[in-house]
C-alpha positions as a printed NumPy array, in Angstrom:
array([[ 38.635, -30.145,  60.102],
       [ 37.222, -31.753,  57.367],
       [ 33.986, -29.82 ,  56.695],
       [ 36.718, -26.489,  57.018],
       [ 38.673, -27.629,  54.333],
       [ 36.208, -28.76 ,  51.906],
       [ 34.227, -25.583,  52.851],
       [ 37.888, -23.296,  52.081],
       [ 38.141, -25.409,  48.601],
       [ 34.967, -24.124,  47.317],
       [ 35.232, -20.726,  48.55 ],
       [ 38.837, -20.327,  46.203],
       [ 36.973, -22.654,  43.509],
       [ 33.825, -19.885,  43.995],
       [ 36.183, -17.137,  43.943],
       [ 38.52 , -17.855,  40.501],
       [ 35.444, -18.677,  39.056],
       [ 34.402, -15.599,  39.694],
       [ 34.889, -12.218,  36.864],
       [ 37.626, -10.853,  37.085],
       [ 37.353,  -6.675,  38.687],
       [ 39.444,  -4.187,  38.488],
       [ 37.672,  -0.659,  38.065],
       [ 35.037,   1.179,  40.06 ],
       [ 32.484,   0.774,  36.811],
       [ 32.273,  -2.635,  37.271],
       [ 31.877,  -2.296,  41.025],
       [ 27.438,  -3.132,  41.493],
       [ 26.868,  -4.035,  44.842],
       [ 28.282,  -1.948,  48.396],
       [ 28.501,  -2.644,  51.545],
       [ 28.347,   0.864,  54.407],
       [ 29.455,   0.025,  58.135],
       [ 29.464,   2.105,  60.892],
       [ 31.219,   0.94 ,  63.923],
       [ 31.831,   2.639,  67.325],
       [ 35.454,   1.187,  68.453],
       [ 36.02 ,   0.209,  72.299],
       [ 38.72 ,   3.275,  72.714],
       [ 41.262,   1.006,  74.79 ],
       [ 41.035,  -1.45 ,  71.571],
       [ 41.725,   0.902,  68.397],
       [ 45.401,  -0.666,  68.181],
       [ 44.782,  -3.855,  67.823],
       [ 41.305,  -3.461,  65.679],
       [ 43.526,  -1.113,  63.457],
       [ 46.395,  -3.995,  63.13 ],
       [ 43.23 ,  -6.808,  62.174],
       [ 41.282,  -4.294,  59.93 ],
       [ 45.053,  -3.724,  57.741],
       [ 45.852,  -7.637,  57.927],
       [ 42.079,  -8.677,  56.854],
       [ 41.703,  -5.773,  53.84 ],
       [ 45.406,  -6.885,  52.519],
       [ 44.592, -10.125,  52.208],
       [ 41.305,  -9.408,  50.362],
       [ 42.416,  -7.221,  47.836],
       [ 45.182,  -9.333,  47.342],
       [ 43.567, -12.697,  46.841],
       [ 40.315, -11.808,  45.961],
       [ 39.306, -11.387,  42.43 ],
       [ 35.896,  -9.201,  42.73 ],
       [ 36.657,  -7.582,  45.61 ],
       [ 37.576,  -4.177,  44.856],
       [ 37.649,  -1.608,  47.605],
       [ 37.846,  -1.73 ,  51.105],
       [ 38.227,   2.02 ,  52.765],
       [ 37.513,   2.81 ,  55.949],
       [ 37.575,   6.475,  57.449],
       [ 37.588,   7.537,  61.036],
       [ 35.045,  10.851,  62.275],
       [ 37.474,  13.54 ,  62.547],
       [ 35.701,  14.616,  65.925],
       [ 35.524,  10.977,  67.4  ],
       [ 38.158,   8.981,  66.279],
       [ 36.57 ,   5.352,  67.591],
       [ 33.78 ,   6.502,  65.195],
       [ 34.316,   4.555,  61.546],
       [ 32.8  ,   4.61 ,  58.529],
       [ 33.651,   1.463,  55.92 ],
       [ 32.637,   1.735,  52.272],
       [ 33.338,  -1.195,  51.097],
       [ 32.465,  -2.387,  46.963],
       [ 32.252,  -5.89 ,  45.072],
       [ 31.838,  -6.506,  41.728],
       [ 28.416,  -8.205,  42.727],
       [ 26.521,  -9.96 ,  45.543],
       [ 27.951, -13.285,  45.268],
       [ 31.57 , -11.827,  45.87 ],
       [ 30.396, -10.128,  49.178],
       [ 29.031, -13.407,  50.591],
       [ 32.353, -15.543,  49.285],
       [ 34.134, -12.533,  51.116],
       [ 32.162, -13.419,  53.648],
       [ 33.422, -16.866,  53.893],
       [ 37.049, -16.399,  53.44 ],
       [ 39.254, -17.518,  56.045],
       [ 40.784, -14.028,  56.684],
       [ 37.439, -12.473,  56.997],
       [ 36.272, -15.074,  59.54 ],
       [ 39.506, -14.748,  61.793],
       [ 39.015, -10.789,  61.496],
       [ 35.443, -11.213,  62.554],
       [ 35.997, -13.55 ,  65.192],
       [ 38.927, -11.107,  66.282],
       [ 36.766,  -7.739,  66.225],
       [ 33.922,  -8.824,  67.65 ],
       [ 34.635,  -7.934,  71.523],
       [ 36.754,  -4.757,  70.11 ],
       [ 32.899,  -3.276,  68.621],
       [ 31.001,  -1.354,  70.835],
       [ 28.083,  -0.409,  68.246],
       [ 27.267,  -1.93 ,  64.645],
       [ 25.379,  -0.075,  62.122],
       [ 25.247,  -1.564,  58.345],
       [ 23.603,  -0.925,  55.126],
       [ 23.613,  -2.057,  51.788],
       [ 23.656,   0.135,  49.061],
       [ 24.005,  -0.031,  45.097],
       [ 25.978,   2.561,  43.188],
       [ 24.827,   5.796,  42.223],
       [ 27.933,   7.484,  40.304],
       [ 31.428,   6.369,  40.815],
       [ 33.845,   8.625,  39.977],
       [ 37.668,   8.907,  40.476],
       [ 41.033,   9.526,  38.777],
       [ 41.399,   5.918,  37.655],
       [ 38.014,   5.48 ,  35.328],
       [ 37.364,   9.236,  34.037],
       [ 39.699,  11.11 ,  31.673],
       [ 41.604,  13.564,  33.142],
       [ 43.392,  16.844,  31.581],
       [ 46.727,  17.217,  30.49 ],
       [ 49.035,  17.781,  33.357],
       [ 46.514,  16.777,  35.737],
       [ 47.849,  13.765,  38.043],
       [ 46.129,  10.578,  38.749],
       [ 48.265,   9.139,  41.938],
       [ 47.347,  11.17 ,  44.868],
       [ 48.067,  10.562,  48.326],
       [ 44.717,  11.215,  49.997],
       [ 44.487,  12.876,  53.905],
       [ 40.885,  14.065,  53.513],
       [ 37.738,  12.329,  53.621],
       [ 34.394,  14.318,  53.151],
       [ 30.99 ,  12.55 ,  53.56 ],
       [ 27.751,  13.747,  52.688],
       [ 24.052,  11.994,  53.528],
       [ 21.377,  13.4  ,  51.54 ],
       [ 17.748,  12.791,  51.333],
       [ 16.449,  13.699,  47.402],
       [ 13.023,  14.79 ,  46.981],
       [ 11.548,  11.665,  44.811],
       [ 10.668,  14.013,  41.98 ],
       [ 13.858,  15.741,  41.94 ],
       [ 15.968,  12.277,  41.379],
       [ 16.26 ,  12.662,  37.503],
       [ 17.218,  16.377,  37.508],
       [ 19.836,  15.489,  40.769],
       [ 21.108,  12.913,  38.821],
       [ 22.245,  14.432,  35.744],
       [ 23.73 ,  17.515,  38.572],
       [ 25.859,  15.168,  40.012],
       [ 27.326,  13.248,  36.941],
       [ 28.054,  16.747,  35.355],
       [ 30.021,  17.917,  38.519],
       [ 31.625,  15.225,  39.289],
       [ 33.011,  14.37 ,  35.717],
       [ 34.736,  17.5  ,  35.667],
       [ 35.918,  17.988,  38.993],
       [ 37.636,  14.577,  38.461],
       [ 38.833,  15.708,  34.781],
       [ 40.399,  18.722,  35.612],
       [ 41.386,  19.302,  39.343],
       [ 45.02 ,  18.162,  40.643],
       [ 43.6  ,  17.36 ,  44.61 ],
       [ 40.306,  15.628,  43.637],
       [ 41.203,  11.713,  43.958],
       [ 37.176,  10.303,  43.866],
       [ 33.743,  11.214,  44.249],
       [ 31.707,   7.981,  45.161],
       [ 27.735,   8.189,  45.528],
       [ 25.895,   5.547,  46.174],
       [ 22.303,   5.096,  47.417],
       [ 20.653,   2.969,  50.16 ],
       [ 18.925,   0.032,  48.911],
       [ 15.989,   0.062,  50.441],
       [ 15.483,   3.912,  49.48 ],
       [ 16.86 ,   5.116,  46.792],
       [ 16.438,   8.846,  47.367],
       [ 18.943,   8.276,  50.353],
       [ 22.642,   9.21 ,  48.665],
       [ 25.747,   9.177,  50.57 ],
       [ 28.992,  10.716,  49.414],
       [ 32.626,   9.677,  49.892],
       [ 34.926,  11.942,  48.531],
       [ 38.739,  12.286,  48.755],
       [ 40.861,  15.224,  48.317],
       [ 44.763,  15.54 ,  48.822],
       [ 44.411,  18.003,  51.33 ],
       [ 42.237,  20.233,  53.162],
       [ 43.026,  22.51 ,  50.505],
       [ 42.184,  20.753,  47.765],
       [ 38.477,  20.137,  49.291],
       [ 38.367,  23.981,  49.822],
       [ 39.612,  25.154,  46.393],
       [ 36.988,  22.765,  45.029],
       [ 34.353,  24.174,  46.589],
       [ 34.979,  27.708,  45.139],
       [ 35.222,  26.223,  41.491],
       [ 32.441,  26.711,  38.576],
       [ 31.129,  23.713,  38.053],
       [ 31.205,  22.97 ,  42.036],
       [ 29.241,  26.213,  42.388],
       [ 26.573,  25.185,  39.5  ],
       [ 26.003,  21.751,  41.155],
       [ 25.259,  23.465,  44.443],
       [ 22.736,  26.064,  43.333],
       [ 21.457,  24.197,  40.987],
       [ 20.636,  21.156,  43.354],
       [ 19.904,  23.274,  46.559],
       [ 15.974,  23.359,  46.151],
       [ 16.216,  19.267,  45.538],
       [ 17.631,  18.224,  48.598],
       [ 14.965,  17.546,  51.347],
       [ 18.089,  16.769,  53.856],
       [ 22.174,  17.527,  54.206],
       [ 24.334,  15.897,  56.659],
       [ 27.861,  16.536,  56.841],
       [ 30.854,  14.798,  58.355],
       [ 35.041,  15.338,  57.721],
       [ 36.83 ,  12.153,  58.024],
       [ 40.529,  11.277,  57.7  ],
       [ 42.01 ,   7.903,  56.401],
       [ 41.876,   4.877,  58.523],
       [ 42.427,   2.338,  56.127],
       [ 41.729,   2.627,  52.594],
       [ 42.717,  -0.38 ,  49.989],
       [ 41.632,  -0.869,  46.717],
       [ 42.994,  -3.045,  43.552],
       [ 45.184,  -0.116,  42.265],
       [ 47.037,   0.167,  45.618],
       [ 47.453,  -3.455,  46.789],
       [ 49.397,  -5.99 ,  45.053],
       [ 47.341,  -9.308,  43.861],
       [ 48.395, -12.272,  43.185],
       [ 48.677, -13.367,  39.643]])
């Protein structure tokens, strides 16, 4: 009992010690999961997941995301996308007491475990880029899209400027575009996955047919050695602008 609580002091010590985050630019380190759920045990790993991400955003200074998004064609099939303002606030996370009970709790619920650690790439959403008048920046988001692509290594610069274009104006001027999050596999960066969310279906649709969605995809078609595609809905998604922390 001892070594616990002297172990929980330096974790809260570690943590408000810690910057302070608040906004996707400060976000450098990610952590992807992909998890298979036991199908008789979604209920009660949905009621843990919701109980463990609450209490992180809440309490948890450098913490700043937590979503996690369920295949739309298997629904025991989740994705988590998780950021932290750095390394050292993914392994305090890892240490917290609600993180350990949600562990300890999950494990017999998991069927199949599949992480990676990634590093941002461009992280975009209504909260950090300038939008246009009239445009609104709370939207309630039912649509996930994901994306894995593999870049051709000497295509990385040229892909790189695509993307920031596109996504700094689909962010700045359409009404069902929430965020477009790109990050890239650690251990190779010309791996990128995409997490965008739209409003709606519709939204995701209507931006597809835009200019500047149209430019990024011709223009990047001929740098993309591999596409992988997968529509998602909300599971869980939490982030610092959504839950309330404590002051």
């Amino acid at each position: 009992m001892r070594s616990f609580f002297c172990r929980f002091l330096l974790v809260i010590m570690m943590m408000f010690c810690s910057i302070q985050s608040a906004n996707a630019n400060e976000v450098t380190s990610i952590r992807m999961a992909q998890l298979t759920i036991k199908p008789d045990q979604m209920e009660k790993f949905s009621t843990a997941v919701k109980e463990e991400m609450e209490a992180s955003l809440r309490v948890e200074p450098n913490v700043f995301a937590l979503y996690a998004v369920a295949d739309k064609n298997e629904p025991t099939r989740l994705t988590f996308c998780e950021m932290y303002a750095d390394e050292a606030a993914y392994q305090i996370h890892r240490e917290t007491p609600h993180f350990q009970k949600y562990f300890q709790t999950t494990s017999n619920m998991i069927a199949e475990r599949v992480l990676m650690e990634a590093v941002p790439f461009e992280l975009r959403d209504k909260h950090n880029t300038e939008v246009a008048e009239g445009v609104p920046t709370d939207i309630k988001v039912t649509s996930i899209r994901m994306a894995y692509l593999r870049i051709k290594p000497d295509q990385m610069e040229n892909f790189t400027a695509a993307v920031k274009e596109e996504m700094e104006a689909s962010l700045r001027v359409e009404p069902g575009v929430f965020a477009l999050y790109a990050v890239t596999d650690k251990s190779d960066p010309t791996r990128i996955i995409f997490f965008e969310m739209y409003a709606d279906e519709a939204a995701y649709q209507a931006h597809r047919e835009t200019p500047h969605f149209q430019k990024y995809f011709q223009t990047t078609g001929d740098m993309i050695a591999e596409r992988v595609l997968m529509e998602s809905v909300p599971f869980e998604l939490r982030d610092k602008h959504n839950t309330p922390t404590v002051q």
